[in-house]
Short mmCIF file of C-alpha atoms in Angstrom, two decimals:
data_model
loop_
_atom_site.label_atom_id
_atom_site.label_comp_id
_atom_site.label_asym_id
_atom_site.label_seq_id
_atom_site.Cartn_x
_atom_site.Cartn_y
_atom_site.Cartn_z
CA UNK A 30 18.12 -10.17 -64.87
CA UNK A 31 17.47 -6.49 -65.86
CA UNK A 32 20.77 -4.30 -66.03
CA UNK A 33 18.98 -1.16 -64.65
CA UNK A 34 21.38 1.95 -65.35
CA UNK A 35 19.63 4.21 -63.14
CA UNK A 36 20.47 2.64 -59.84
CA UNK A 37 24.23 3.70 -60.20
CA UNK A 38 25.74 6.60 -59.00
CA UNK A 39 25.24 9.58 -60.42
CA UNK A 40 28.93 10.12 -60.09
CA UNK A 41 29.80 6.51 -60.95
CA UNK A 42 32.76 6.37 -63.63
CA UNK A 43 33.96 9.63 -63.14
CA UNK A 44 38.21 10.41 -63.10
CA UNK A 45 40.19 10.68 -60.20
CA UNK A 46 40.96 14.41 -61.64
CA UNK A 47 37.77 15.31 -60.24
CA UNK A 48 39.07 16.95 -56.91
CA UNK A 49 41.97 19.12 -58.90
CA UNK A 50 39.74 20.12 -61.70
CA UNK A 51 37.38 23.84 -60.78
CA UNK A 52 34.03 24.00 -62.68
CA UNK A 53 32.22 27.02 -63.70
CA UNK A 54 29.02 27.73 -61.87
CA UNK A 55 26.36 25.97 -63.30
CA UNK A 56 24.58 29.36 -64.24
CA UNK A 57 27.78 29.90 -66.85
CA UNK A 58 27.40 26.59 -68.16
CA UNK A 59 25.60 27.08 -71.80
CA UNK A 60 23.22 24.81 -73.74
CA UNK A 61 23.13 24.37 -77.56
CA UNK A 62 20.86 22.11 -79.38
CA UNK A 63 18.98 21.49 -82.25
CA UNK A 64 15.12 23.03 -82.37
CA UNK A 65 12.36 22.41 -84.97
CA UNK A 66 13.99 22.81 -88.58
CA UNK A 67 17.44 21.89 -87.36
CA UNK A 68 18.07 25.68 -86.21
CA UNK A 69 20.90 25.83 -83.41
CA UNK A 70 19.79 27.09 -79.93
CA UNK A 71 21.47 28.23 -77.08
CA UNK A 72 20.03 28.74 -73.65
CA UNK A 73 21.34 28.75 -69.74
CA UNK A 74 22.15 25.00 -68.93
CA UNK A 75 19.75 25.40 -66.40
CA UNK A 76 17.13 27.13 -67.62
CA UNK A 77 17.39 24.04 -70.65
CA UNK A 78 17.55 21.49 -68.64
CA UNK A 79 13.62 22.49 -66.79
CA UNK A 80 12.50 23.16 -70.14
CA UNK A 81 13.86 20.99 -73.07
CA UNK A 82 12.35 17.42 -73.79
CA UNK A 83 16.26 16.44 -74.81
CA UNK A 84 14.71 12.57 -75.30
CA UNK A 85 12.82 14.54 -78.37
CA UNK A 86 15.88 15.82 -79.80
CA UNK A 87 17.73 14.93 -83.05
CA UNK A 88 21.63 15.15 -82.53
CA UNK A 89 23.16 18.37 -82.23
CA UNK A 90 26.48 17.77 -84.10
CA UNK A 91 26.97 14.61 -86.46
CA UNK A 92 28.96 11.48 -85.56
CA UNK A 93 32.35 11.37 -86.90
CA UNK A 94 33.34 8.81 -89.74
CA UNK A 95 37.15 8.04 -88.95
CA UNK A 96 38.41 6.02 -92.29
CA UNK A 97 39.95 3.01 -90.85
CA UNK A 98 37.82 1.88 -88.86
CA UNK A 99 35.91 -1.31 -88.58
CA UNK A 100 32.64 0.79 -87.27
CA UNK A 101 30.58 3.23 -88.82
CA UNK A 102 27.50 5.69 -86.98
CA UNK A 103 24.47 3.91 -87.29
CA UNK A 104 20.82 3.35 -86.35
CA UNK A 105 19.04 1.64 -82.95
CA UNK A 106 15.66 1.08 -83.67
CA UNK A 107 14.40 1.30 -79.87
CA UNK A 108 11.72 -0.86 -78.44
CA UNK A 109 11.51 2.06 -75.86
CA UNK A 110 10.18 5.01 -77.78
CA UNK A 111 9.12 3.16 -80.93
CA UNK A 112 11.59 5.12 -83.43
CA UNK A 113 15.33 4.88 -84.11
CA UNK A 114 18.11 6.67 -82.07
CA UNK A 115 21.98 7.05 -83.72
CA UNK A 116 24.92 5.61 -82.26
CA UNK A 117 28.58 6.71 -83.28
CA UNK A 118 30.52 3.33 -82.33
CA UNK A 119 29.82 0.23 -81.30
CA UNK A 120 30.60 0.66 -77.47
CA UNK A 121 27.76 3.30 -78.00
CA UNK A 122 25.31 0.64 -79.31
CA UNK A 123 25.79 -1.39 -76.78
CA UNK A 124 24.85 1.25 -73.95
CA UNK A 125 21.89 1.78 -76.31
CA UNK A 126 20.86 -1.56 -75.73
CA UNK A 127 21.26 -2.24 -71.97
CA UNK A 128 19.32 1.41 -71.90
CA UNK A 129 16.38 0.21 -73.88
CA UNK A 130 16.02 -3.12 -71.93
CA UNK A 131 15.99 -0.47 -68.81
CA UNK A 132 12.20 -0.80 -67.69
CA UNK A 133 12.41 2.66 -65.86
CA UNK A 134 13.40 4.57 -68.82
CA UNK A 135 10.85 5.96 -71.23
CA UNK A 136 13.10 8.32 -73.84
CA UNK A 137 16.25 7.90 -75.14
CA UNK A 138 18.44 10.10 -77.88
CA UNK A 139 21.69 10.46 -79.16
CA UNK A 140 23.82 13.91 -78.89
CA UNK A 141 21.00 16.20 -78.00
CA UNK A 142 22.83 18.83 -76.30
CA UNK A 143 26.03 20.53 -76.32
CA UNK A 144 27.30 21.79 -73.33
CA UNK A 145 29.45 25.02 -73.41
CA UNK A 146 31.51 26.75 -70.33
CA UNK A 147 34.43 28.79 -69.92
CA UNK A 148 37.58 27.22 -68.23
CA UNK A 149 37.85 28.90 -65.12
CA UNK A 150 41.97 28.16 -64.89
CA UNK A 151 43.16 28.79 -69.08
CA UNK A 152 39.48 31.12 -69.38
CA UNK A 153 39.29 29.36 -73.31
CA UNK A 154 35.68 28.46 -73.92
CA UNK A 155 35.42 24.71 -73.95
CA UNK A 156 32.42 22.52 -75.35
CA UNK A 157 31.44 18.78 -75.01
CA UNK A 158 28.46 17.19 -76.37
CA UNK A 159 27.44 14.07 -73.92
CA UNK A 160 26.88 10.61 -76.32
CA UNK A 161 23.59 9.61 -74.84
CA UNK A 162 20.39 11.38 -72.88
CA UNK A 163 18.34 8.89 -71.20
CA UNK A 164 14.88 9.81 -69.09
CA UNK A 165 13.28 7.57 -66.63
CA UNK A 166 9.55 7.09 -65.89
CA UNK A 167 10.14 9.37 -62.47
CA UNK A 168 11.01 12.40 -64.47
CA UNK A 169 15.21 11.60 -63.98
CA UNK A 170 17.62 12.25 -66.31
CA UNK A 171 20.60 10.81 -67.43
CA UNK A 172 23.86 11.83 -69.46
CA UNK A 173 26.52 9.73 -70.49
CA UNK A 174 28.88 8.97 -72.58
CA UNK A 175 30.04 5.79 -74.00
CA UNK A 176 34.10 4.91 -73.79
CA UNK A 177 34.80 1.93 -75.83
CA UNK A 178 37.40 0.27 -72.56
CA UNK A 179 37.14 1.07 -68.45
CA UNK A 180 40.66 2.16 -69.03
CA UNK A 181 41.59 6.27 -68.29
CA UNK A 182 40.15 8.58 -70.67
CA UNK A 183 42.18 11.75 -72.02
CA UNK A 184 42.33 14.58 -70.52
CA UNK A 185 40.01 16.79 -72.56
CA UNK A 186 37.39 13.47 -71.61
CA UNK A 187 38.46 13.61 -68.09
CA UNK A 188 38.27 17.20 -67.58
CA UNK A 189 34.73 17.79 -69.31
CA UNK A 190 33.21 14.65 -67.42
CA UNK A 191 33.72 16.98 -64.08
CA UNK A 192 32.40 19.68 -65.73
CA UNK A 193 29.40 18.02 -67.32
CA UNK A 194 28.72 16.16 -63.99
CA UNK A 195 28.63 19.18 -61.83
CA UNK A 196 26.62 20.49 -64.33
CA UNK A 197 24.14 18.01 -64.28
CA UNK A 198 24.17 17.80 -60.35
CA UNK A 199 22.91 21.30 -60.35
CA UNK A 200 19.79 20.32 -62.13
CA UNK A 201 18.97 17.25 -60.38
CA UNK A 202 20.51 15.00 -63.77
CA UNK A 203 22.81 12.38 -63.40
CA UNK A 204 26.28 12.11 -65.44
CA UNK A 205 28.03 8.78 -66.37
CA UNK A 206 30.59 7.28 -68.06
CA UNK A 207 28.94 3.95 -68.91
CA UNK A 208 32.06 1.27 -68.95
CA UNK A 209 31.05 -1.44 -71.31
CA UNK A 210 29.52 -4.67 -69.50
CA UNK A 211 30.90 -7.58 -69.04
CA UNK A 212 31.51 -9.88 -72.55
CA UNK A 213 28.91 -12.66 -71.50
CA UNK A 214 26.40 -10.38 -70.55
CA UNK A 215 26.97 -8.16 -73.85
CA UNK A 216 26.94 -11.69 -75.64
CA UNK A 217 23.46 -11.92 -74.34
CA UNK A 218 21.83 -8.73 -74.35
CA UNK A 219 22.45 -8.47 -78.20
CA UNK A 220 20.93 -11.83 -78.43
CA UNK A 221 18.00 -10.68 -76.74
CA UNK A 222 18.05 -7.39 -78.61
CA UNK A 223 17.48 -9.54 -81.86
CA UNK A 224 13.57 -10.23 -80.47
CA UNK A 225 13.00 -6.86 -79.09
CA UNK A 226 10.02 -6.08 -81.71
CA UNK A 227 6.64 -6.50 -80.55
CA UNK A 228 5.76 -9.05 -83.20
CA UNK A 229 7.38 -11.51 -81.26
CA UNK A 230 5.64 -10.73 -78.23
CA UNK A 231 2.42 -13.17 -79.09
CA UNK A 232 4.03 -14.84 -82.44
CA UNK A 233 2.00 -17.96 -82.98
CA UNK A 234 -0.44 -16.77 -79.71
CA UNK A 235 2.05 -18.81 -77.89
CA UNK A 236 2.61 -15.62 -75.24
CA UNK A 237 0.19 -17.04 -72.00
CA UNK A 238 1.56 -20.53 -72.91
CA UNK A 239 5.31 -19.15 -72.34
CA UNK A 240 4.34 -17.43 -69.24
CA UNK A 241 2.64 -20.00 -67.84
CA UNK A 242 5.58 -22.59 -68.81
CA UNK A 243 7.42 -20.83 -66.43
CA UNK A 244 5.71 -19.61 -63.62
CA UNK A 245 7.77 -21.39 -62.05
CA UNK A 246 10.98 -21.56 -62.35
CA UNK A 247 12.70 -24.22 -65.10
CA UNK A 248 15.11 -24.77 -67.75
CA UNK A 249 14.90 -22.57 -70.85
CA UNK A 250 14.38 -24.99 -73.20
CA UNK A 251 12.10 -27.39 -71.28
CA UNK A 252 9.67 -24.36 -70.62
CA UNK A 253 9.60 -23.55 -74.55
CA UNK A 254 8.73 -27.27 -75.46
CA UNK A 255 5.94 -27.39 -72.63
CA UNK A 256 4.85 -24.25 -74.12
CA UNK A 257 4.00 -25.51 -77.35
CA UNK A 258 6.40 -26.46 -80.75
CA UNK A 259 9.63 -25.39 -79.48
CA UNK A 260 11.15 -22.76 -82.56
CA UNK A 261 7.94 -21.05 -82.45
CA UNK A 262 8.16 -20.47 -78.41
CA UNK A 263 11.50 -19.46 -78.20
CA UNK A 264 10.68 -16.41 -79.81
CA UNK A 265 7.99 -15.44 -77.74
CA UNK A 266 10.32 -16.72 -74.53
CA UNK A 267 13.46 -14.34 -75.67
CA UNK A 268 11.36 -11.48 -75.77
CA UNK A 269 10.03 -11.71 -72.74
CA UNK A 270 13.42 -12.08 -71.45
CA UNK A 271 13.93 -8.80 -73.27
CA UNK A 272 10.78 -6.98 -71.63
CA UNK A 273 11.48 -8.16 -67.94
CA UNK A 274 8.47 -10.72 -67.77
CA UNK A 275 10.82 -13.13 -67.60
CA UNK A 276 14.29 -13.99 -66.29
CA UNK A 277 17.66 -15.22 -66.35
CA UNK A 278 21.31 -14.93 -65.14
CA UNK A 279 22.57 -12.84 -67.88
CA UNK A 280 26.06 -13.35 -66.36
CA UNK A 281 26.33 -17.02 -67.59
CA UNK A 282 25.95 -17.73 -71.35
CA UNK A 283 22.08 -18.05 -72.07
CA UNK A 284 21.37 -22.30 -72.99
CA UNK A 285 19.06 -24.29 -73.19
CA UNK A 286 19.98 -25.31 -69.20
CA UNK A 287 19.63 -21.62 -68.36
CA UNK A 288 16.98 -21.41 -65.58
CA UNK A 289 13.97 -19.20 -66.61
CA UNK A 290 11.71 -17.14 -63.75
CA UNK A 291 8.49 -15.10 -63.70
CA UNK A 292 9.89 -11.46 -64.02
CA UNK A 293 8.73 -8.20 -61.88
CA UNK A 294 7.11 -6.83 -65.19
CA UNK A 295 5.01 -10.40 -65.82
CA UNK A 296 1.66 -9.22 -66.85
CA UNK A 297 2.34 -5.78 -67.26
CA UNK A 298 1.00 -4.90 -70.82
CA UNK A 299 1.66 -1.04 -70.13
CA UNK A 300 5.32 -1.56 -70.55
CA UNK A 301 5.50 -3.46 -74.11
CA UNK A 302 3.61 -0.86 -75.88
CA UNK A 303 6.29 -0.23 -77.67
CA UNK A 304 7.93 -4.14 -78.18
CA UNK A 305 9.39 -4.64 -74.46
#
């Protein structure tokens, strides 16, 4: 099972304060992001949005460290683009993860752009820079940000998630708040995650013999021992769980009686250029 983020709403975790809350116009929405050399820009939202690779972008402001706390920013090296992104938190790391096992999306940052309007009811000037910028092989685009529970965000969270949504409607972008998945499916994702890299694509040449182990469909660990010795197939068999060649309920803990498939992206070298 992929979790493919693109095929939810672009409105899909957004606050029930969306019908009381008025938005600029999406021509008074500003962007400001980082350009070569780390100089601050600022454009038209929509003129940035047609013209800015965001997914090329290094973070326009830097992630917060709050003493106390269990969870520091860090790096996610991506098997997408082949480099790291940062994350802030770990609810953000996970998002990272289910993005970069996405195989529709081909770029991924962290905090590329800061949106900036003025409130049309208090007429302060507001700002909110979006945790994540995700784009997809069809040209989409995605925004979200990362809240570490499904409960209610704040207000100031609430309030700029209509804004930031209705501005990315205008250009054809989608807006999310990505709730975190479910705890089984996390559970396996980040085991999964661990074989990401393309050495473990072909590790001991073993690759056709995993594929072929389960062209049809069988239990995990039967299809790695058919496949050859069994620690050096697993490997090879999680990352092509990873990558989409092959797959699995990801809703019940992976075993070794979890029943392995062919995949939609079996034999499709174009998408693991990177390690998927």
């Amino acid at each position: 099972m992929i979790i493919d983020s693109s095929q939810d709403s672009a409105q899909g975790g957004l606050p029930a304060l969306a019908g009381a809350c008025r938005v600029p116009e999406p021509g008074a929405v500003e962007a400001e992001f980082a350009a070569v050399g780390s100089t601050l820009v600022q454009r038209r939202w929509v003129e940035a949005a047609v013209a800015v690779k965001f997914e090329q972008l290094a973070p326009v402001a830097a992630f917060p460290v709050v003493p106390g706390r269990r969870w520091g920013p860090g790096w996610w090296w991506s098997a997408t683009t082949g480099r790291h992104v940062m994350h802030g938190s770990q609810a953000m790391c996970m998002q990272l993860m289910v993005l970069d096992r996405d195989p529709q999306v081909v770029g991924l940052s962290a905090r590329p752009v800061r949106l900036i309007w003025r409130d049309p009811d208090s007429r302060r000037t507001l700002s909110w820079v979006p945790q994540l910028f995700a784009r997809y092989a069809d040209g989409r685009a995605l925004l979200a940000d990362c809240p570490a529970t499904s409960t209610t965000a704040g207000t100031r969270a609430e309030r700029a998630a209509v804004v930031v949504a209705a501005a990315c409607a205008a250009v054809g972008f989608a807006y999310r708040r990505m709730v975190p998945p479910d705890k089984v499916v996390a559970a396996n994702v980040r085991w999964l995650a661990g074989y990401r890299h393309p050495r473990h694509r072909d590790a001991g040449g073993l690759e056709q013999a995993v594929l072929e182990a389960f062209a049809a469909p069988r239990p995990l660990m039967a299809g790695a021992a058919a496949a050859g010795e069994t620690l050096s197939a697993l490997p090879v068999l999680y990352h092509a769980l990873w990558g989409g060649r092959l797959v699995a309920d990801l809703t019940r803990p992976l075993g070794e009686h979890t029943l392995v498939a062919p995949g939609p992206a079996a034999g499709d070298g174009e998408q693991e250029q990177h390690g998927r």
